[in-house]
Coordinates of C-alpha atoms in Angstrom, one line a residue:
M1 CA -50.2 20.7 -16.9
V2 CA -53.7 21.1 -15.6
H3 CA -52.5 20.9 -12.0
K4 CA -49.9 23.5 -12.7
F5 CA -52.5 25.8 -14.3
L6 CA -54.8 25.5 -11.3
L7 CA -51.9 26.3 -8.9
L8 CA -51.1 29.5 -10.8
V9 CA -54.7 30.5 -10.8
T10 CA -54.7 30.0 -7.0
I11 CA -51.6 32.2 -6.7
L12 CA -53.2 34.9 -8.8
G13 CA -56.2 34.8 -6.5
I14 CA -54.0 35.5 -3.4
F15 CA -52.3 38.5 -4.8
T16 CA -53.8 41.8 -6.0
I17 CA -52.2 42.8 -9.3
P18 CA -53.0 46.4 -10.3
A19 CA -53.9 46.9 -14.0
L20 CA -52.0 50.2 -13.8
I21 CA -49.2 50.7 -11.4
P22 CA -48.6 54.5 -11.2
D23 CA -45.3 56.1 -10.4
V24 CA -45.5 57.5 -6.9
F25 CA -43.0 58.4 -4.2
G26 CA -40.2 55.9 -3.8
H27 CA -36.5 55.6 -4.0
G28 CA -34.9 53.1 -6.5
L29 CA -31.5 52.2 -7.7
G30 CA -30.2 55.3 -9.6
G31 CA -33.6 57.0 -9.4
D32 CA -36.1 58.7 -7.2
V33 CA -39.7 60.0 -7.3
A34 CA -40.6 63.0 -5.1
P35 CA -43.9 63.2 -3.1
P36 CA -46.6 64.8 -5.3
L37 CA -48.0 68.3 -5.1
S38 CA -51.4 69.6 -6.1
F39 CA -51.6 71.6 -9.4
G40 CA -54.6 72.3 -11.6
G41 CA -56.8 69.5 -10.2
M42 CA -53.9 67.0 -10.5
E43 CA -51.4 65.4 -8.1
V44 CA -48.1 66.1 -9.9
T45 CA -44.6 65.1 -9.2
V46 CA -41.2 64.5 -10.8
S47 CA -39.0 61.4 -11.2
T48 CA -35.3 61.4 -11.7
D49 CA -33.6 58.5 -13.5
L50 CA -29.9 57.9 -14.2
T51 CA -28.6 55.7 -17.0
P52 CA -26.6 53.7 -16.2
S53 CA -28.4 53.3 -12.9
D54 CA -25.4 51.9 -10.9
I55 CA -22.6 54.4 -11.3
T56 CA -19.1 54.1 -9.9
V57 CA -16.8 57.1 -9.9
G58 CA -14.3 57.0 -12.7
E59 CA -16.0 54.3 -14.7
V60 CA -18.3 56.3 -16.9
E61 CA -17.7 59.2 -19.3
D62 CA -21.2 60.5 -19.4
V63 CA -24.5 59.9 -17.7
N64 CA -28.0 60.5 -18.9
M65 CA -30.3 62.1 -16.4
K66 CA -34.0 61.8 -17.3
V67 CA -36.5 64.1 -15.5
R68 CA -40.2 63.5 -16.0
F69 CA -43.1 65.7 -14.8
F70 CA -46.4 63.8 -14.6
D71 CA -49.8 63.4 -12.9
T72 CA -49.7 60.5 -10.4
L73 CA -53.5 60.0 -10.7
T74 CA -53.5 59.2 -14.4
D75 CA -49.8 58.5 -15.0
T76 CA -50.0 61.3 -17.7
T77 CA -46.8 63.2 -18.6
L78 CA -47.3 67.0 -18.8
E79 CA -46.0 68.7 -21.9
K80 CA -44.1 72.0 -22.6
V81 CA -42.3 72.1 -19.2
T82 CA -39.7 74.6 -18.1
Y83 CA -37.4 73.1 -15.4
R84 CA -35.0 74.8 -13.1
I85 CA -32.5 72.1 -12.1
E86 CA -29.9 72.3 -9.3
I87 CA -27.4 69.5 -8.4
W88 CA -26.1 69.5 -4.9
Q89 CA -23.7 67.3 -2.9
A90 CA -22.9 67.6 0.8
G91 CA -24.5 71.0 0.9
E92 CA -22.5 72.4 -2.0
L93 CA -24.1 73.6 -5.2
L94 CA -22.5 71.9 -8.3
A95 CA -24.8 73.1 -11.1
R96 CA -27.9 75.3 -11.7
N97 CA -29.7 76.1 -15.0
L98 CA -33.1 76.3 -16.8
F99 CA -34.1 73.6 -19.3
Y100 CA -37.2 73.3 -21.6
D101 CA -38.8 70.1 -22.9
L102 CA -41.7 69.7 -25.3
D103 CA -43.0 66.3 -24.1
G104 CA -42.2 66.7 -20.4
E105 CA -39.5 64.0 -20.4
L106 CA -36.2 66.0 -20.2
N107 CA -33.0 64.1 -20.9
V108 CA -29.8 65.9 -19.9
K109 CA -26.3 64.6 -20.7
I110 CA -24.0 64.9 -17.7
K111 CA -20.3 64.8 -18.3
P112 CA -18.2 64.5 -15.1
K113 CA -15.1 66.7 -15.0
E114 CA -12.7 66.4 -12.1
T115 CA -10.6 69.5 -12.6
C116 CA -12.0 72.6 -10.9
N117 CA -9.9 75.5 -9.4
E118 CA -12.9 77.5 -8.2
V119 CA -13.8 77.8 -4.6
E120 CA -17.5 77.6 -5.5
L121 CA -17.7 74.4 -7.6
W122 CA -20.8 75.5 -9.6
R123 CA -18.6 78.1 -11.3
C124 CA -16.8 75.3 -13.1
S125 CA -20.0 73.9 -14.7
T126 CA -20.7 74.7 -18.3
Y127 CA -23.9 74.0 -20.3
G128 CA -24.7 72.9 -23.8
G129 CA -27.9 73.7 -25.8
S130 CA -29.8 76.5 -27.4
E131 CA -32.1 78.9 -25.7
H132 CA -35.8 78.1 -26.5
V133 CA -37.6 81.0 -28.2
T134 CA -40.6 80.8 -26.0
A135 CA -38.9 80.0 -22.7
P136 CA -36.2 82.7 -22.2
G137 CA -33.0 81.3 -20.6
A138 CA -34.1 77.7 -20.8
L139 CA -31.8 75.3 -22.8
Y140 CA -33.3 73.1 -25.5
V141 CA -32.0 70.8 -28.2
E142 CA -34.1 69.9 -31.3
G143 CA -34.7 66.3 -32.4
E144 CA -32.8 63.4 -30.7
G145 CA -30.1 65.7 -29.1
R146 CA -29.8 66.5 -25.5
P147 CA -28.7 69.6 -23.6
S148 CA -25.7 69.0 -21.5
I149 CA -23.9 69.8 -18.2
T150 CA -20.1 69.5 -17.9
G151 CA -18.6 70.0 -14.5
P152 CA -17.6 68.5 -11.1
I153 CA -20.6 66.3 -10.9
F154 CA -20.5 62.6 -10.0
V155 CA -16.7 62.8 -9.5
Q156 CA -17.1 61.8 -5.9
G157 CA -19.1 59.0 -4.4
G158 CA -22.1 59.8 -2.2
L159 CA -25.7 61.1 -2.1
Y160 CA -26.6 63.8 -4.6
N161 CA -29.6 66.0 -4.3
I162 CA -31.3 66.9 -7.6
R163 CA -33.6 69.8 -6.8
I164 CA -36.2 70.6 -9.5
D165 CA -38.5 73.6 -9.8
I166 CA -41.3 73.6 -12.3
E167 CA -41.5 77.2 -13.6
G168 CA -43.9 76.6 -16.4
A169 CA -46.0 73.7 -17.6
T170 CA -48.6 72.8 -20.3
N171 CA -47.5 75.9 -22.2
P172 CA -44.0 77.5 -22.0
K173 CA -45.7 81.0 -21.6
T174 CA -47.7 79.8 -18.6
V175 CA -45.7 80.8 -15.6
L176 CA -46.8 79.3 -12.3
T177 CA -47.9 81.7 -9.6
E178 CA -46.1 79.5 -7.1
L179 CA -43.2 77.3 -8.1
L180 CA -43.6 73.6 -7.7
S181 CA -40.4 72.5 -5.9
Y182 CA -39.2 68.9 -5.5
D183 CA -36.2 67.2 -4.0
T184 CA -34.9 63.9 -5.4
F185 CA -31.8 61.9 -4.4
V186 CA -29.5 59.6 -6.3
S187 CA -26.5 57.7 -5.1
I188 CA -23.1 57.5 -6.8
A189 CA -20.7 54.8 -5.7
Q190 CA -17.0 55.2 -4.9
E191 CA -14.5 52.3 -4.2
Q192 CA -11.9 52.6 -1.6
N193 CA -9.1 50.0 -1.1
F194 CA -7.8 48.9 2.2
L195 CA -5.4 46.2 3.6
V196 CA -6.2 44.3 6.8
Q197 CA -3.5 42.5 8.7
T198 CA -4.6 39.2 10.4
A199 CA -3.2 37.8 13.6
S200 CA -0.7 35.8 11.6
A201 CA 0.5 39.0 9.8
E202 CA -1.2 38.0 6.5
E203 CA -2.4 41.0 4.5
I204 CA -5.9 40.7 3.0
P205 CA -7.2 43.3 0.5
V206 CA -10.7 44.7 1.3
I207 CA -12.8 47.0 -0.9
V208 CA -15.4 49.3 0.6
K209 CA -17.8 50.6 -2.0
T210 CA -19.7 53.5 -0.6
Y211 CA -22.9 55.0 -2.1
Y212 CA -23.1 57.7 0.6
D213 CA -19.9 59.4 1.5
E214 CA -16.2 58.7 1.7
V215 CA -15.4 56.3 4.6
E216 CA -12.7 57.0 7.2
N217 CA -11.0 55.4 10.2
F218 CA -11.0 51.9 8.7
Q219 CA -10.0 49.2 11.2
F220 CA -9.7 45.5 11.5
D221 CA -10.0 43.7 14.9
T222 CA -8.1 40.4 15.1
S223 CA -10.1 39.3 18.2
D224 CA -13.3 38.8 16.3
N225 CA -12.1 39.4 12.6
S226 CA -14.5 42.3 12.5
I227 CA -14.2 45.3 10.0
Y228 CA -15.0 48.7 11.3
F229 CA -15.2 52.1 9.5
D230 CA -17.1 55.4 9.8
M231 CA -18.2 58.2 7.5
P232 CA -19.8 61.7 7.9
F233 CA -23.5 61.6 8.5
N234 CA -26.0 64.1 9.8
W235 CA -28.2 62.4 12.5
N236 CA -30.5 65.4 12.8
P237 CA -34.0 63.8 12.5
E238 CA -35.1 66.4 9.9
Y239 CA -32.2 65.4 7.6
V240 CA -32.6 61.7 8.3
D241 CA -36.2 61.9 7.2
L242 CA -35.0 62.8 3.7
V243 CA -32.5 59.9 3.4
Q244 CA -34.3 56.8 1.9
V245 CA -31.4 54.4 2.3
V246 CA -27.7 54.3 3.2
H247 CA -25.8 51.7 1.1
E248 CA -22.3 50.4 1.8
E249 CA -20.6 47.3 0.4
V250 CA -17.7 45.4 2.0
R251 CA -15.9 43.1 -0.4
V252 CA -13.5 40.5 1.1
P253 CA -11.8 37.5 -0.6
K254 CA -13.6 34.2 0.0
D255 CA -10.2 32.5 0.7
F256 CA -10.0 34.5 3.9
A257 CA -11.6 31.9 6.2
P258 CA -13.7 34.2 8.4
Y259 CA -15.3 35.6 5.3
A260 CA -15.6 32.4 3.3
E261 CA -18.7 31.5 1.4
G262 CA -21.5 30.3 3.7
K263 CA -20.4 32.5 6.6
Q264 CA -23.1 34.5 8.4
F265 CA -22.6 38.1 9.6
K266 CA -23.9 40.6 12.1
G267 CA -23.8 44.3 11.5
Y268 CA -23.9 47.3 13.7
V269 CA -24.5 51.0 13.2
N270 CA -23.4 53.3 16.0
G271 CA -23.5 50.3 18.4
V272 CA -27.0 49.2 17.4
E273 CA -27.4 45.8 15.7
V274 CA -29.2 46.1 12.4
D275 CA -31.9 43.8 11.2
Q276 CA -31.0 40.8 9.0
R277 CA -32.8 42.5 6.1
A278 CA -30.3 45.4 6.3
L279 CA -27.3 43.1 6.0
L280 CA -27.1 41.0 2.8
N281 CA -24.4 38.6 1.9
D282 CA -23.8 38.2 -1.9
P283 CA -21.5 35.2 -2.8
Y284 CA -22.9 35.1 -6.3
T285 CA -21.6 38.2 -8.2
Y286 CA -17.9 37.3 -7.9
E287 CA -16.4 33.8 -7.9
D288 CA -13.6 34.7 -5.5
T289 CA -15.2 37.6 -3.4
N290 CA -18.0 37.9 -0.9
I291 CA -19.9 41.2 -1.0
V292 CA -21.7 42.1 2.2
H293 CA -24.2 44.9 1.8
F294 CA -25.3 47.4 4.5
L295 CA -28.7 48.6 3.3
I296 CA -29.9 50.8 6.1
T297 CA -33.4 52.0 5.3
N298 CA -35.1 55.2 6.4
A299 CA -37.1 53.5 9.1
E300 CA -34.0 52.0 10.7
L301 CA -32.1 55.3 10.4
M302 CA -34.9 57.1 12.2
Q303 CA -34.9 54.5 15.0
I304 CA -31.2 54.9 15.5
S305 CA -31.5 58.7 15.4
E306 CA -34.3 58.6 18.0
A307 CA -32.2 56.4 20.3
M308 CA -29.2 58.8 20.2
T309 CA -28.5 61.2 23.0
A310 CA -26.8 64.6 23.4
N311 CA -23.6 62.8 24.3
D312 CA -23.5 60.9 21.0
D313 CA -21.5 62.0 17.9
M314 CA -24.3 63.4 15.7
T315 CA -22.0 63.9 12.7
T316 CA -20.7 60.4 12.2
M317 CA -22.1 57.0 11.1
K318 CA -20.1 54.1 12.6
L319 CA -20.4 50.7 10.9
K320 CA -19.1 47.4 12.1
L321 CA -19.3 44.0 10.3
V322 CA -18.7 40.8 12.5
P323 CA -18.4 37.4 10.8
Q324 CA -20.3 34.5 12.5
N325 CA -20.1 30.8 12.2
E326 CA -21.0 29.0 8.9
V327 CA -24.7 27.9 8.7
S328 CA -25.9 25.0 6.6
K329 CA -29.0 26.0 4.8
T330 CA -31.9 24.1 3.1
S331 CA -32.9 25.6 -0.3
T332 CA -35.2 25.2 -3.2
E333 CA -35.3 26.9 -6.6
F334 CA -38.0 27.6 -9.2
Y335 CA -38.7 29.8 -12.2
L336 CA -41.4 32.3 -12.7
V337 CA -44.1 32.5 -15.4
D338 CA -46.1 35.5 -16.6
T339 CA -49.6 36.2 -15.3
E340 CA -51.4 36.1 -18.7
N341 CA -50.2 33.1 -20.7
F342 CA -48.3 31.3 -17.9
E343 CA -45.2 31.1 -20.0
Q344 CA -41.7 31.1 -18.5
V345 CA -40.0 34.5 -17.9
P346 CA -36.3 35.0 -17.4
T347 CA -36.5 34.9 -13.6
T348 CA -35.3 32.2 -11.3
V349 CA -36.0 32.4 -7.5
N350 CA -34.0 30.6 -4.9
I351 CA -35.4 30.3 -1.3
A352 CA -33.0 29.2 1.5
W353 CA -33.3 29.0 5.2
D354 CA -31.4 27.8 8.3
G355 CA -32.8 24.4 9.2
R356 CA -32.4 25.2 12.9
Y357 CA -35.4 27.4 12.6
G358 CA -38.7 25.6 12.6
A359 CA -42.3 25.4 14.0
G360 CA -43.1 28.4 16.3
D361 CA -40.2 30.5 14.9
E362 CA -40.0 33.6 12.8
I363 CA -38.0 32.1 10.0
P364 CA -35.6 34.3 8.1
F365 CA -36.1 33.1 4.5
E366 CA -33.4 34.3 2.1
I367 CA -35.1 35.0 -1.2
T368 CA -32.8 35.6 -4.2
F369 CA -33.7 36.6 -7.7
F370 CA -31.5 35.5 -10.7
D371 CA -31.5 36.3 -14.4
P372 CA -30.7 33.5 -17.0
S373 CA -26.9 34.2 -16.6
R374 CA -27.2 33.7 -12.8
N375 CA -26.6 37.4 -12.2
L376 CA -28.6 39.0 -9.4
I377 CA -31.6 41.0 -10.6
K378 CA -31.4 44.4 -9.0
D379 CA -34.2 46.6 -7.6
V380 CA -36.9 43.9 -7.7
K381 CA -40.4 44.7 -6.4
Y382 CA -42.1 41.6 -5.2
A383 CA -44.7 40.1 -2.9
Y384 CA -44.9 36.8 -1.1
S385 CA -47.6 34.6 0.5
L386 CA -47.2 31.5 2.8
L387 CA -49.9 28.9 2.8
D388 CA -50.3 25.7 4.8
E389 CA -51.3 22.2 3.6
N390 CA -55.0 23.1 3.6
N391 CA -54.3 26.2 1.4
E392 CA -55.0 28.5 4.3
V393 CA -53.0 31.7 4.0
I394 CA -50.6 32.1 6.9
E395 CA -49.1 35.5 5.8
T396 CA -49.2 37.7 2.8
N397 CA -46.9 40.8 2.3
S398 CA -46.9 43.1 -0.7
G399 CA -45.2 46.1 0.9
D400 CA -46.4 49.0 2.9
D401 CA -47.9 51.1 0.1
A402 CA -51.0 49.8 -1.7
S403 CA -50.7 52.3 -4.5
N404 CA -47.0 51.5 -4.9
P405 CA -47.0 47.7 -4.3
G406 CA -44.0 45.5 -3.7
I407 CA -41.2 44.8 -1.2
V408 CA -38.0 46.3 -2.6
S409 CA -35.1 44.0 -3.0
T410 CA -32.4 46.4 -4.0
E411 CA -29.6 44.0 -4.6
G412 CA -31.7 41.0 -5.7
I413 CA -31.6 39.4 -2.2
D414 CA -34.1 39.9 0.6
I415 CA -34.5 38.2 4.0
P416 CA -38.1 38.5 5.3
K417 CA -38.9 36.9 8.6
I418 CA -42.1 34.8 8.3
Y419 CA -43.8 33.2 11.3
V420 CA -44.4 29.5 10.8
P421 CA -46.8 28.0 13.4
D422 CA -46.4 24.2 13.0
E423 CA -44.3 21.5 11.5
G424 CA -45.3 20.3 8.0
Q425 CA -45.4 21.2 4.4
Y426 CA -46.0 24.8 3.3
R427 CA -46.2 26.6 0.0
L428 CA -44.4 29.9 -0.5
D429 CA -45.7 31.9 -3.4
I430 CA -43.7 34.7 -5.0
L431 CA -45.0 37.5 -7.3
V432 CA -42.6 39.9 -9.0
Y433 CA -44.3 43.1 -10.1
G434 CA -41.3 44.4 -11.9
T435 CA -38.0 46.2 -11.4
G436 CA -37.1 49.8 -10.7
I437 CA -39.3 52.8 -9.9
N438 CA -41.1 52.4 -13.2
Y439 CA -41.9 48.6 -12.7
D440 CA -40.0 47.4 -15.7
P441 CA -41.9 44.1 -16.5
T442 CA -38.9 42.2 -18.0
Y443 CA -38.6 39.9 -14.9
A444 CA -42.3 40.1 -13.7
G445 CA -44.0 36.8 -13.0
I446 CA -45.3 34.4 -10.5
G447 CA -44.2 31.0 -9.0
S448 CA -44.2 28.9 -5.9
A449 CA -42.1 26.4 -3.9
I450 CA -43.1 23.6 -1.5
I451 CA -41.1 23.7 1.7
E452 CA -40.8 21.3 4.6
I453 CA -40.6 22.8 8.1
G454 CA -39.4 20.7 11.0
P455 CA -39.0 21.4 14.7
S456 CA -37.3 24.4 16.1
L457 CA -33.7 23.6 17.2
P458 CA -31.4 25.4 19.7
K459 CA -29.7 28.4 18.2
D460 CA -26.7 30.5 19.5
T461 CA -28.1 33.3 21.6
I462 CA -24.8 35.1 22.1
T463 CA -24.5 38.4 20.3
P464 CA -21.0 39.8 19.8
P465 CA -20.4 43.4 21.1
G466 CA -21.2 46.3 18.8
P467 CA -18.6 48.9 17.7
E468 CA -18.9 51.0 20.8
V469 CA -17.7 48.2 23.0
E470 CA -14.0 47.6 23.6
P471 CA -12.9 44.1 22.7
P472 CA -11.7 42.0 25.7
T473 CA -8.1 42.1 26.6
A474 CA -6.0 38.9 26.3
I475 CA -6.6 36.5 29.1
P476 CA -3.6 35.3 31.1
E477 CA -2.5 31.9 29.9
W478 CA -2.5 30.2 33.3
I479 CA -6.3 30.7 33.5
K480 CA -6.6 28.1 30.8
N481 CA -5.3 25.5 33.2
N482 CA -8.3 26.2 35.5
A483 CA -10.7 25.9 32.6
G484 CA -9.2 22.6 31.5
W485 CA -9.4 21.2 35.0
W486 CA -13.0 22.2 35.3
A487 CA -13.9 20.8 31.9
N488 CA -12.3 17.5 33.0
G489 CA -14.2 17.4 36.3
D490 CA -11.1 18.0 38.5
I491 CA -12.7 21.0 40.1
D492 CA -16.5 21.6 40.6
D493 CA -18.7 24.2 39.1
N494 CA -18.7 26.4 42.3
S495 CA -14.9 26.5 42.5
F496 CA -14.7 27.4 38.8
V497 CA -17.3 30.2 39.1
Q498 CA -15.7 31.6 42.3
G499 CA -12.3 31.7 40.5
I500 CA -13.7 33.6 37.5
Q501 CA -15.6 36.0 39.8
Y502 CA -12.3 36.8 41.7
L503 CA -10.4 37.3 38.4
I504 CA -13.0 39.7 37.0
K505 CA -13.4 41.6 40.3
E506 CA -9.6 42.1 40.6
G507 CA -9.3 43.2 37.0
I508 CA -7.0 40.3 36.0
M509 CA -9.6 39.1 33.5
K510 CA -11.5 41.8 31.6
I511 CA -14.8 41.3 29.8
P512 CA -17.0 43.8 27.9
P513 CA -19.7 45.5 29.9
T514 CA -22.5 43.0 30.4
T515 CA -26.0 43.4 31.9
Q516 CA -26.3 41.3 35.1
G517 CA -29.2 38.8 35.2
A518 CA -31.7 38.6 38.1
G519 CA -30.9 35.0 39.0
D520 CA -29.5 34.0 42.4
G521 CA -26.5 32.3 41.1
G522 CA -27.8 28.8 41.8
N523 CA -28.8 27.7 38.4
E524 CA -26.9 24.9 36.6
I525 CA -24.2 25.8 34.1
P526 CA -25.2 24.6 30.6
D527 CA -23.0 21.9 29.1
W528 CA -22.0 24.0 26.1
I529 CA -20.2 26.4 28.5
K530 CA -18.1 23.6 29.8
N531 CA -17.4 22.4 26.2
N532 CA -16.3 26.0 25.4
A533 CA -13.9 25.9 28.3
A534 CA -12.4 22.6 27.1
W535 CA -12.0 23.8 23.6
W536 CA -10.5 27.1 24.8
A537 CA -8.0 25.3 27.1
D538 CA -7.0 23.2 24.0
G539 CA -6.6 26.3 21.8
Q540 CA -9.5 25.3 19.5
I541 CA -11.4 28.6 20.1
D542 CA -10.2 32.1 20.8
D543 CA -10.4 34.2 23.9
N544 CA -13.4 36.1 22.6
S545 CA -15.4 33.0 22.2
F546 CA -14.7 31.9 25.7
V547 CA -15.6 35.3 27.1
Q548 CA -19.0 35.1 25.4
G549 CA -19.7 32.1 27.5
I550 CA -18.8 34.0 30.7
Q551 CA -21.0 36.9 29.5
Y552 CA -23.9 34.4 29.1
L553 CA -23.5 33.2 32.7
I554 CA -23.6 36.8 33.9
K555 CA -26.6 37.7 31.8
E556 CA -28.5 34.6 33.1
G557 CA -27.7 35.4 36.7
I558 CA -25.8 32.1 37.0
M559 CA -22.6 34.0 37.9
K560 CA -22.9 37.1 40.1
I561 CA -20.2 39.8 39.8
E562 CA -20.0 42.3 42.7
S563 CA -19.2 45.9 41.8

C-alpha cells in the first residue's frame, strides 16, 4: 500500500491539476462554448448544452437547451440576462425569440415537430412562456418551469448553429450599447440504412449515423470491401474555421469477415488519408456490430481545405473506409483513483498497442475508457505521461490549451502516437480531468500501467488507394500462370518484371496511378512480393492485393514503367 501511495504521489507531481478549471472555448458532445468577449472589465461568453447530449432524430420527444452567460476569468454566472436566441441549420432560420432569465442559466424546452407547410420554416415555430414585466418581449417562466419552442428543430440530422445575442445583463433594464453576439454549434445524429452486396451476392446491412448532414451516393467496392459515401460540405476556409468536428459513424455486422472484430481500418476524406486518431474502431458498444467513427477535427479539416484546388468539388465531403488485415495487440488494464483520498473511482482504462511497433517507433497506443458496466465513457478530457525505468519523463501531453486542459476523447477511445526510444519497461500514467465541457468529475482520477516495449518489427507499408482513385480492373486469368511459374522459380526475376512491364504498357493489366521511384530497376525483389505472387496464383489473395505488390515495385524503382 505504501508503494502504491508513493507511485500516485509521483503521478500527481508530473501533472498540473488546476484548482479551478474555467469554462472556455471548446466543443463537446452536445454542447459548445463560444470564444469570450470583453464586457465591463470581464471576459464573458456563453455555453450551450443539450440534454440528452447525444440525440438521434426521432428518438426524443423533447430536448432541454441550457444557455449560460458567464465570466471566464472567475467562472461567475451573470444574472438578469435578456437573450435573443436564433436556431439555424444549413443556412435556414428555424426559430428566433427573446428570453429572460434571473440567474443567467436559461433552460428552454425544445419540442421537435416535423410537420411544416411553410416555405420559411421559422414561421412554423411557436413559443411558450410569459412576457417578463421588465424585459419587454422576452419570454419567462416562474419557478421550475421552462419557456418552450415547438417547431421543425432537430427533425433532421446535422450541425445546428445556435446564435445568441446578449441584449441586457446584470439588470433587465440595462440595454447594452453594443450587442454581445455569439455562435455555438451542436450536432444532431440521423441514422440512414443501406444494403451492400458482396462479391458472392450476399446482402449486408450497414448503418451510417451522421452528425453533420444527410449522406448520399453510398457505394460498396467488392475489390477491397471498402465503403464510400459523400455529403454536402462547404470547403470555404472561412466556414471550415467554424466547424469544430465532423462526426460520422459506420456500423457493420461483425459476422461480415472484412469488418470482423480485431480488423484495422484506413479512412480517407476527399482522397486524403486521415490520421489514426480521426478513425476509431468501437467493438465494445454492440455485441454483434462494429462501429467505425470518422472524427475529423477542425485542424484536419483546415489541412484538407488548404490542399484543395480550384478544380476540386468545394461543396462535397467524400469519405471512404477501407478494412485492413487483423492485428494482434498487447493490452493492459487498470482502474483510476481520485487525487485526494486515492480511492477507486468508476473508471477503468485499457491500453492496447500493435506489438510490431517497438523501440524507435512512434507507437499508436489505443487508450479506452470504460464505466463499471463496460460502456465507453464519452467526452473524456485526459492527459498522459510516459516514463522510463529511471522515472525520466519521455513525453507528457495534456492538450493544446493550458487554460482548458485535457485531450478530448469524444467516443471514449483515443489513439495518441508516442515516441518510444529504446526497448524495455515503461510506465504510462493517465489523468482524467473530467467529462464534457464542464469537466464533470464523476470519472476523474489517476492511474498507471507498466508496459514492455520490444524491438520494432517490419510493418506493411502499402497504402490502399483513396476514394479518388479508380480500383484496378480484373487481371486476365492467364497472367496468374506467369506469377505461379515465377514464384516456383521456373522463370527468373527479370523475365517476370519484363512481362509485367509489357502488360502494363499495352494496357492489358491496369493498375491505379503510382508515383515512380528513382531507382534504376536493378534492386532485388523482396521475398514477400514473390510470396504474394504464389498466393495470388493459388487464389488465396485477390487481384487488388497482388496489384499492391506491383505498385510497391514501381514506387521503389525496382520496376520501371515507360510512359
